[in-house]
Coordinates of C-alpha atoms in Angstrom, one line a residue:
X66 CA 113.4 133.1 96.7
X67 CA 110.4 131.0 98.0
X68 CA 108.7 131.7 100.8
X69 CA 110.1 128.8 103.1
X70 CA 113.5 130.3 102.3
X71 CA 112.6 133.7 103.4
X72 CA 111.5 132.3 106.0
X73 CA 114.6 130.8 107.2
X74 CA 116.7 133.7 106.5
X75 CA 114.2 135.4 108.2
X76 CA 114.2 133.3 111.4
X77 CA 118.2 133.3 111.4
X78 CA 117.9 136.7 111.1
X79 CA 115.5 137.5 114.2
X80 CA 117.9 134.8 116.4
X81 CA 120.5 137.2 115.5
X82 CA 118.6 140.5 116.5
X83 CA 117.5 139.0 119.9
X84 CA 120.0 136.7 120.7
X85 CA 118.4 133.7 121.2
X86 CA 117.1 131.2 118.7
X87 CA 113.5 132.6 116.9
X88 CA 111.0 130.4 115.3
X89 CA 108.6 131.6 112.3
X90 CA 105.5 129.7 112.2
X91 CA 104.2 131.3 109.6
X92 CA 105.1 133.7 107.0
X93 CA 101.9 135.2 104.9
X94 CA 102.4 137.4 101.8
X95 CA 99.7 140.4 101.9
X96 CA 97.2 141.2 98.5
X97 CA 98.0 144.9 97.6
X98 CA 101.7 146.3 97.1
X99 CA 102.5 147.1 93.6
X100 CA 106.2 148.8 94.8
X101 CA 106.9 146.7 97.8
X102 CA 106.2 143.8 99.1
X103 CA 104.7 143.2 102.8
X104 CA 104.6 139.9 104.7
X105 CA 103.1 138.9 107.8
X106 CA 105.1 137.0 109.8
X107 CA 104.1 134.8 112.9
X108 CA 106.7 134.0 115.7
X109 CA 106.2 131.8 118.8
X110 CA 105.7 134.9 120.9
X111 CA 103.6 137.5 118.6
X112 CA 103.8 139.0 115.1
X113 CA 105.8 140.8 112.6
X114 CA 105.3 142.9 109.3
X115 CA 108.3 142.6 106.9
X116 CA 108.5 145.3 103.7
X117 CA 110.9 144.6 101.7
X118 CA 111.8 145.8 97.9
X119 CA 110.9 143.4 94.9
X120 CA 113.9 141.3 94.4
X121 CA 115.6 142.6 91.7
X122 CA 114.0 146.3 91.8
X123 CA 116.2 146.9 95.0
X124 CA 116.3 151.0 96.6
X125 CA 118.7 150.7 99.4
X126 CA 118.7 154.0 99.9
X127 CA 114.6 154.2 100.2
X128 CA 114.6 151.9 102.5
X129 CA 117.0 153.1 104.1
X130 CA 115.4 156.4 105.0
X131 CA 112.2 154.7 105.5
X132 CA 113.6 153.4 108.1
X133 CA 115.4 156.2 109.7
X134 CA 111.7 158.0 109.4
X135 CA 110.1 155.7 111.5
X136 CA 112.5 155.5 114.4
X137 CA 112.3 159.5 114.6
X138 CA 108.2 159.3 113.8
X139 CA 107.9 157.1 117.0
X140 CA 110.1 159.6 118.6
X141 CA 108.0 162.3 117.9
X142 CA 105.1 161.0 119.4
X143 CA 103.4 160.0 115.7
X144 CA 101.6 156.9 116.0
X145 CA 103.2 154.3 114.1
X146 CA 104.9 150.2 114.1
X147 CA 108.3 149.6 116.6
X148 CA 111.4 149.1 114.0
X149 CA 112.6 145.4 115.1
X150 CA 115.2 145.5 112.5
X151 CA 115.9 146.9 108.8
X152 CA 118.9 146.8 106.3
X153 CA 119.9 147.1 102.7
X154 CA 122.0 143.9 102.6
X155 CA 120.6 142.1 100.1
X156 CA 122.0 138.6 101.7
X157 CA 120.1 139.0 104.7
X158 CA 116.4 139.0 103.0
X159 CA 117.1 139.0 99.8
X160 CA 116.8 142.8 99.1
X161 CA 116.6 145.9 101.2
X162 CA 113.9 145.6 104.3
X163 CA 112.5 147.0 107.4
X164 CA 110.6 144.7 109.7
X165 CA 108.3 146.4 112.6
X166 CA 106.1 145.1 115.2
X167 CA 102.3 144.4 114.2
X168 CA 99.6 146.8 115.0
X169 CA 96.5 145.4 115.1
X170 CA 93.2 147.2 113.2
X171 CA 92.0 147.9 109.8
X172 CA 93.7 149.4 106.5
X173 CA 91.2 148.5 104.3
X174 CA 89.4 152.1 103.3
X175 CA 86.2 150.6 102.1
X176 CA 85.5 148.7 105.4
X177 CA 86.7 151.9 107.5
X178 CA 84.2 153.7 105.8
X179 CA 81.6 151.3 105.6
X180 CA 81.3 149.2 108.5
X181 CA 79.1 150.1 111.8
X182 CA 82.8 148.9 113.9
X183 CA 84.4 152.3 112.7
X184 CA 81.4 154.5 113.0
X185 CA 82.9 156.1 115.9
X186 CA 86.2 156.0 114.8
X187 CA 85.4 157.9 111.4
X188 CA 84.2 160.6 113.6
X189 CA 87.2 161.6 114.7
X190 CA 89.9 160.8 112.5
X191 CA 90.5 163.5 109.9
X192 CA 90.9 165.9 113.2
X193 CA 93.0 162.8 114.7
X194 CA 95.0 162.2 111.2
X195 CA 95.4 166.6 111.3
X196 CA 97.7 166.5 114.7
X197 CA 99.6 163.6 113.4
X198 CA 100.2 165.2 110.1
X199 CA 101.3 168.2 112.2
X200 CA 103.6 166.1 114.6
X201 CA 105.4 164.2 111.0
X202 CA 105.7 167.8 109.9
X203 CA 107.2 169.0 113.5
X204 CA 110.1 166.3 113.0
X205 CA 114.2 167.9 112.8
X206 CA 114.8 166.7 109.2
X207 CA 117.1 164.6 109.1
X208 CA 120.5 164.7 106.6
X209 CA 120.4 163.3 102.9
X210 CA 116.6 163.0 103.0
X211 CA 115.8 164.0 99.1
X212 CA 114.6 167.7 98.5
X213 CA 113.3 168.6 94.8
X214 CA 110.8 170.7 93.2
X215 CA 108.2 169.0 93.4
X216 CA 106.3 170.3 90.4
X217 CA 109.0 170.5 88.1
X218 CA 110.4 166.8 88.5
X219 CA 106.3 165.4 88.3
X220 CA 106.5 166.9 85.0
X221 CA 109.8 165.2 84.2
X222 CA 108.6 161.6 85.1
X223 CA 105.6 162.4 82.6
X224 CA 107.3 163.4 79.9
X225 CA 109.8 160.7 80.4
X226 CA 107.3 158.0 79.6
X227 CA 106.1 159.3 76.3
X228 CA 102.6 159.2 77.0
X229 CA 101.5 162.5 77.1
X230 CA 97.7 162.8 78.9
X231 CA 96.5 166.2 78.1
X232 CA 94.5 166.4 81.5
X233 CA 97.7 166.2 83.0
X234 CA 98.9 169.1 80.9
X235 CA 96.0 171.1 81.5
X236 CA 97.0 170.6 85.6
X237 CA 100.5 171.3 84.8
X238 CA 99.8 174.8 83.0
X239 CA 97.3 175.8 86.2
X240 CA 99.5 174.2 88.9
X241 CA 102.3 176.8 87.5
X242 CA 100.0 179.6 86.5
X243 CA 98.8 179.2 90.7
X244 CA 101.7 178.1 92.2
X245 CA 101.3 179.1 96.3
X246 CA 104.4 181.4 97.1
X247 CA 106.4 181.1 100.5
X248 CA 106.1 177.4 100.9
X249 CA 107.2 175.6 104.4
X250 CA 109.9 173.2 104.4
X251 CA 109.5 170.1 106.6
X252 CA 109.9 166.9 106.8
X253 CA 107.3 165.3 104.3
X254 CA 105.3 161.9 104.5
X255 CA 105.0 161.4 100.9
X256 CA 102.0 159.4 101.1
X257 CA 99.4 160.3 103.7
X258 CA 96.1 158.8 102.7
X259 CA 93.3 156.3 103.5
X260 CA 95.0 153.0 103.1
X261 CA 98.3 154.0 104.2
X262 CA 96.7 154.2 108.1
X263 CA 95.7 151.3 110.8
X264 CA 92.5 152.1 112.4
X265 CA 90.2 150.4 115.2
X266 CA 87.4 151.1 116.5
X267 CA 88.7 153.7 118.9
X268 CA 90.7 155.8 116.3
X269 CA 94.1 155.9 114.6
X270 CA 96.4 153.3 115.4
X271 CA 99.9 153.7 113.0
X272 CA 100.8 155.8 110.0
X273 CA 102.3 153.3 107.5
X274 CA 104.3 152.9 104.2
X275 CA 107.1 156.0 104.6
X276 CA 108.8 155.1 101.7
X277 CA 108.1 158.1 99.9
X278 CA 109.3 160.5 102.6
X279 CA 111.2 163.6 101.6
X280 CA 111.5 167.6 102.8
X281 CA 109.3 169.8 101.2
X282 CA 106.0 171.6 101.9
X283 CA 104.2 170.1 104.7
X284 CA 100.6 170.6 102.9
X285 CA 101.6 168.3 100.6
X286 CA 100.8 165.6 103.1
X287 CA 97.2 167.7 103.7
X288 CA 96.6 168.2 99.9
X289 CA 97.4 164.0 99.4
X290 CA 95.0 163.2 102.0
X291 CA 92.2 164.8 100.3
X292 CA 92.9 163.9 96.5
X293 CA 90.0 162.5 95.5
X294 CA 91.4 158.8 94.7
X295 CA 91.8 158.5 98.4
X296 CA 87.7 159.1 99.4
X297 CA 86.7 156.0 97.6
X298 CA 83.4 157.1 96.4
X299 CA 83.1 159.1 99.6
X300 CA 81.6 162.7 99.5
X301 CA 83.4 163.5 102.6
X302 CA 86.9 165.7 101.2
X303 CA 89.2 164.0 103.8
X304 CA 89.9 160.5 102.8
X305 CA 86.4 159.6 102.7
X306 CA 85.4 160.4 106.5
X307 CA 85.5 164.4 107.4
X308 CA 85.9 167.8 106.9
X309 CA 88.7 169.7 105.9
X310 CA 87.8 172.1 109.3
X311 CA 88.5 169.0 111.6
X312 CA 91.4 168.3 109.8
X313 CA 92.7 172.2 109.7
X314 CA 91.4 172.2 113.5
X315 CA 93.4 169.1 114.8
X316 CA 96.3 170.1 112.6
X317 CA 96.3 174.1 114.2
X318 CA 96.2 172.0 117.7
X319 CA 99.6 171.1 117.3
X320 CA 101.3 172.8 115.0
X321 CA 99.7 176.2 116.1
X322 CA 98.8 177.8 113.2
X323 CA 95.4 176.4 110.7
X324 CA 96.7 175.2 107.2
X325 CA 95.9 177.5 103.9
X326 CA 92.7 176.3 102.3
X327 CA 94.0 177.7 98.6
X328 CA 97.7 176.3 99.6
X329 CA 96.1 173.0 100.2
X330 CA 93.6 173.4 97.1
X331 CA 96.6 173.0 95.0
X332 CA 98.6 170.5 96.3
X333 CA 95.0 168.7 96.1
X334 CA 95.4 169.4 92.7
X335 CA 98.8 168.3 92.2
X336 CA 98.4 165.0 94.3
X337 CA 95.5 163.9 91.5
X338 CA 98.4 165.0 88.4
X339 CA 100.8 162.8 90.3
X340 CA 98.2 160.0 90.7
X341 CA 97.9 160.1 87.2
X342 CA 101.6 159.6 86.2
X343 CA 102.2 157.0 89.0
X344 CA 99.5 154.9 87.7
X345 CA 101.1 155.7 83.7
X346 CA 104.4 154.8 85.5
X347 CA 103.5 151.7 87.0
X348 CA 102.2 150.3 84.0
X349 CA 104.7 151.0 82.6
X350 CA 107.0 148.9 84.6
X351 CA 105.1 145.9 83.1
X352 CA 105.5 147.0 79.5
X353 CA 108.8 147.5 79.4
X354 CA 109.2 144.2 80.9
X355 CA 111.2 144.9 84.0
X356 CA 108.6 143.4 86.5
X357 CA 105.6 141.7 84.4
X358 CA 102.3 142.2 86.5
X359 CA 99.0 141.8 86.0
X360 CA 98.1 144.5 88.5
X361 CA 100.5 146.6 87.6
X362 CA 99.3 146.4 84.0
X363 CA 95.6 147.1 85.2
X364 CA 96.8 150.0 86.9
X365 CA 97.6 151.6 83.6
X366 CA 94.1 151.9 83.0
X367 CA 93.4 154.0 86.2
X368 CA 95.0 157.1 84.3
X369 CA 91.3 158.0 83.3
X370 CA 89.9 158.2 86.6
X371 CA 92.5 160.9 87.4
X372 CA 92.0 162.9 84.3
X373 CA 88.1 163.0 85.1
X374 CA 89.2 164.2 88.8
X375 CA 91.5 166.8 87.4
X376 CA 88.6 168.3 84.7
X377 CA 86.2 168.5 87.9
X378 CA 88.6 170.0 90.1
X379 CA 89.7 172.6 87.7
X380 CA 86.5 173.6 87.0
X381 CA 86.9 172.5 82.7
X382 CA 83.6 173.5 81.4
X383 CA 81.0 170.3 81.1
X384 CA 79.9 169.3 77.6
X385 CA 76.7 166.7 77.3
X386 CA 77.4 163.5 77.5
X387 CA 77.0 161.2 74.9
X388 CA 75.7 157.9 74.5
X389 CA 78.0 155.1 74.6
X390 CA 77.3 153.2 71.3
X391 CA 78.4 149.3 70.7
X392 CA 80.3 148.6 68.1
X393 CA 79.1 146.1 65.5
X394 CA 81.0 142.6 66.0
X395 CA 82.5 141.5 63.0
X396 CA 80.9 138.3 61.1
X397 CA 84.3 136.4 60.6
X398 CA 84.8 134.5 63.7
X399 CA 80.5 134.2 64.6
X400 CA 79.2 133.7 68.3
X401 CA 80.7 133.5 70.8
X402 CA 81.8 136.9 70.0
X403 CA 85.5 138.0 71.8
X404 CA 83.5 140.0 74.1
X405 CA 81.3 137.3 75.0
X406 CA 84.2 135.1 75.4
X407 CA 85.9 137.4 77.5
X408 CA 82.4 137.4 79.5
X409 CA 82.5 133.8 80.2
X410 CA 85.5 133.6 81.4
X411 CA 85.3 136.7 83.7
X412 CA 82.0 134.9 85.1
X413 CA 83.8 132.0 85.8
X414 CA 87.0 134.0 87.4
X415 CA 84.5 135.7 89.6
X416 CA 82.0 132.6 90.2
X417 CA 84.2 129.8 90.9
X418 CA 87.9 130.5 90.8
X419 CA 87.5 134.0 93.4
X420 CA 85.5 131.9 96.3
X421 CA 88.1 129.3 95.8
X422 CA 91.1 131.1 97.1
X423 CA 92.0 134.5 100.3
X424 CA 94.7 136.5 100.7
X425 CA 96.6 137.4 97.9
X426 CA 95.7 135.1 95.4
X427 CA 92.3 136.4 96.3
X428 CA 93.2 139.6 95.6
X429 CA 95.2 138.8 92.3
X430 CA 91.8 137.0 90.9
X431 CA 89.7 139.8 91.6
X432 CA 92.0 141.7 89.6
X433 CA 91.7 139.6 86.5
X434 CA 87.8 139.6 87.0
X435 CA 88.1 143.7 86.6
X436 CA 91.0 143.4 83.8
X437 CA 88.6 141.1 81.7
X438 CA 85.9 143.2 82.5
X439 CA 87.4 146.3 81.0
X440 CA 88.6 144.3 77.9
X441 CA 85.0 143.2 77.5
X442 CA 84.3 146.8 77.2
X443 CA 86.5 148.1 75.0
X444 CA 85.4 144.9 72.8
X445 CA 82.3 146.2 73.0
X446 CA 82.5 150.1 72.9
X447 CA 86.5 150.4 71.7
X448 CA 85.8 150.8 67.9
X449 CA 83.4 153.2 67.4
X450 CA 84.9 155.3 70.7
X451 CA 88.0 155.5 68.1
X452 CA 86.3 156.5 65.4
X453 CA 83.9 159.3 67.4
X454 CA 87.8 160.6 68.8
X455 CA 89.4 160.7 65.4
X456 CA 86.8 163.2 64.4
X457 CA 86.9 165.3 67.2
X458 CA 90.3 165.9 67.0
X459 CA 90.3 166.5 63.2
X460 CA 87.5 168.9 63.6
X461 CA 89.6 171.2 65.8
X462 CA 93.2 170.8 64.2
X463 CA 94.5 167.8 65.7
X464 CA 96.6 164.8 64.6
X465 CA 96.5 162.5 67.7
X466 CA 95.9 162.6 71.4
X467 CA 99.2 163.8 71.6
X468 CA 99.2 167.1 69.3
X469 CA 96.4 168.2 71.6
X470 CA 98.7 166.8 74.9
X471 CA 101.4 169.1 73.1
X472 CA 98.5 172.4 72.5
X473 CA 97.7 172.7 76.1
X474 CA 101.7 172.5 77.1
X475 CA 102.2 175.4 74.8
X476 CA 98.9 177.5 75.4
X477 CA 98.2 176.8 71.8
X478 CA 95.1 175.5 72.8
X479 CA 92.5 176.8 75.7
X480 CA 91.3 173.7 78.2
X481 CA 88.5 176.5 79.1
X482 CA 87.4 177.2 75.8
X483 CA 84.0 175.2 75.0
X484 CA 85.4 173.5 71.7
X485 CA 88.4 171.9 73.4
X486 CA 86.9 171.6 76.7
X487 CA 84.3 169.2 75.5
X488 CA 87.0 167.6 73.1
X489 CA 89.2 166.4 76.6
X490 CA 85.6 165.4 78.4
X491 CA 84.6 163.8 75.6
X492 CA 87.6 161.7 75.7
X493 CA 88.0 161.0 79.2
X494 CA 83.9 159.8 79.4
X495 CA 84.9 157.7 76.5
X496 CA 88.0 155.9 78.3
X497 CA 85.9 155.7 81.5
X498 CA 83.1 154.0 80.2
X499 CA 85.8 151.0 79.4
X500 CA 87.8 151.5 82.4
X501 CA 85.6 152.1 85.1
X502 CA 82.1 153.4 84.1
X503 CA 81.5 154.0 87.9
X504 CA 84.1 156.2 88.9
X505 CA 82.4 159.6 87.2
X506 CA 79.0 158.7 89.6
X507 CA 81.4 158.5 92.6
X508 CA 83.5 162.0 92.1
X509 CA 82.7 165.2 94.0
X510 CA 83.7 168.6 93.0
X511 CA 86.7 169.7 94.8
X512 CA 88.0 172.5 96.6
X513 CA 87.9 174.6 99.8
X514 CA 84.8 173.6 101.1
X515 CA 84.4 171.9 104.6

């Protein structure tokens, strides 16, 4: 469906809802959204947002409940957009939707927490983002919302893609070894985190994307918040811009009793794990050819990141690094080399065709400026980082990435012991250093600390 049909459905539509006939103007499609897409949609007398499932990837029911959420959210006195309308009629809009009111302010994490506008704002937010986690928590769950152990069914979608990562494993033998007892049961955001908030300069503005609510343990919102994926190179725990104590204080506010710092330690710990197979899982929707995406396909290649994340936060002991050697380019094909070829042509994505273009298409470039970049990398580092890994394995036992993946599942092998430890950093410096040799400078230790 092209845009000037969706559109028209979507003005027919709105005339419908309101009873009198509804211009759009203007319908935008926004960059981001690798599981839903989001437009921004311009009326004669203000503006719209518009989520709405892939066509052809419809989950009526999702969007359903997404939609449910947000009428009792607004309820409950949690900041977030107006429902205008939603259904899972696929006639309507072409798949399931929920269209809301616009809220104006910033999403973008990196401006919120880099620009002078939101100084003030960042100063209060994690203890502003704690009472509305604690309001979305105080919410009568509704009927039918989805209830699962959480742990158990992470594992599940891992081991479902056939990629095991041993990182993840190591998380999944601590997460049940450490498993908090007593849990709450609530009403569950699902995805609570830097990016997912508007902000101006005054403060929080809405809570979006609830497409991902459930019941479970409320700290699972807390733990999410402060997985380190969400600081973006940030030292502050809390997506980037405070302290866990303002967050526990502003949270205790309204809910009346202070979050667990150990309880939400490990769902910190689990929210990095299920980073890790989300980002395995998206890719994989691209290579299996149900929805072909170049983002989704570069997202693949974010599994790394997590792994390093989960090795910190677990406190794996730290082996030296070693140096990152280039592999010697083959004579047969002479200069340019593919690396160099890949070079020019990222240089020319990022110097001509990236100013060229905003919005989306923006966004989709800079994507293929950082998917070339990490091809030039492996180009240039790949073989001989295959031939260091091959070794290590063989000198402890191993037959591939996933005999070791299958080791630490069993306890067969000791993710604290120095021999393997330095075997799993060894491998995940390795994959960085193609993927994103900048993430390791940007990670802190986590943990309980304020």
């Amino acid at each position: 469906m092209s845009a000037a049909e969706l559109g028209e459905r979507l003005a027919q539509r709105l005339s419908e809802v309101r009873g009198h006939p509804v211009r759009v103007a203007r319908l935008e499609r926004a960059s981001g959204g690798a599981s839903r897409e989001t437009w921004f949609v311009e009326l004669d007398t203000g503006r719209l947002v518009l989520r709405r499932d892939p066509p052809g990837l419809a989950r009526p029911d999702g969007m359903a409940r997404e939609a449910v959420a947000l009428e009792a959210a607004d309820r409950a006195g949690v900041p977030v957009p107006h429902v205008v309308d939603h259904g899972v009629d696929e006639t309507v809009l072409g798949s399931p939707y929920v269209l809301t009111e616009h809220v104006d302010g910033e999403t973008i994490p990196r401006r919120l927490l880099r620009e002078d506008a939101y100084a003030a704002a960042r100063a209060g937010l994690a203890r502003e983002l704690g009472r509305a986690a604690a309001r979305i928590h105080l919410i009568p769950v509704p009927e039918g919302f989805p209830e699962h152990d959480p742990l158990e069914q992470l594992i599940a979608d891992h081991d479902a893609l056939g990629d095991p990562i041993p990182a993840v494993e190591v998380a999944f033998r601590w997460l049940r070894e450490n498993r908090p007892t007593g849990l709450r049961r609530s009403l569950v955001h699902g995805d609570f985190r830097n990016g997912n908030l508007i902000v101006d300069e005054t403060g929080l503005r809405a809570v979006l994307d609830w497409e991902l609510v459930h019941v479970g343990d409320p700290m699972e919102d807390l733990g999410w918040l402060c997985t380190n994926a969400w600081r973006f190179g940030s030292s502050l725990p809390v997506g980037g811009f405070g302290s866990m104590d303002d967050l526990f204080d502003g949270y205790a506010e309204v809910a009346g009793t202070r979050p667990d710092p150990d309880v939400v330690h490990w769902w910190e710990v689990y929210g990095t794990a299920r980073w890790g197979v989300i980002c395995r899982a998206q890719a994989e929707q691209h290579l299996s050819g149900a929805h072909p995406s170049m983002e989704l396909a570069a997202i693949g290649r974010r599994v790394c990141e997590q792994e390093h994340d989960l090795l910190t936060e677990l406190g794996i002991p730290e082996s030296p690094a070693e140096p990152q050697v280039e592999s010697e380019p083959a004579d047969l094909h002479g200069r340019p080399t593919a690396a160099e070829l890949v070079a020019a042509t990222r240089e020319f994505l990022r110097d001509e065709v990236l100013t060229a273009f905003d919005g989306r298409m923006r966004f989709q470039s800079l994507v293929a400026v950082n998917v070339l970049s990490t091809v030039e990398r492996e180009l240039r580092f790949g073989a001989e980082q295959r031939r260091r890994h091959r070794e290590r394995l063989a000198e402890l036992g191993f037959a591939d990435r996933t005999a070791l993946a299958a080791a630490l599942r069993a306890g067969e092998a000791d993710a604290w012991d120095e021999d393997v430890a330095a075997l799993l950093w060894s491998q995940v410096r390795d994959r960085l250093a193609v993927a994103n040799p900048k993430h390791a400078k940007g990670t802190t230790r986590g943990g309980n600390g304020a």
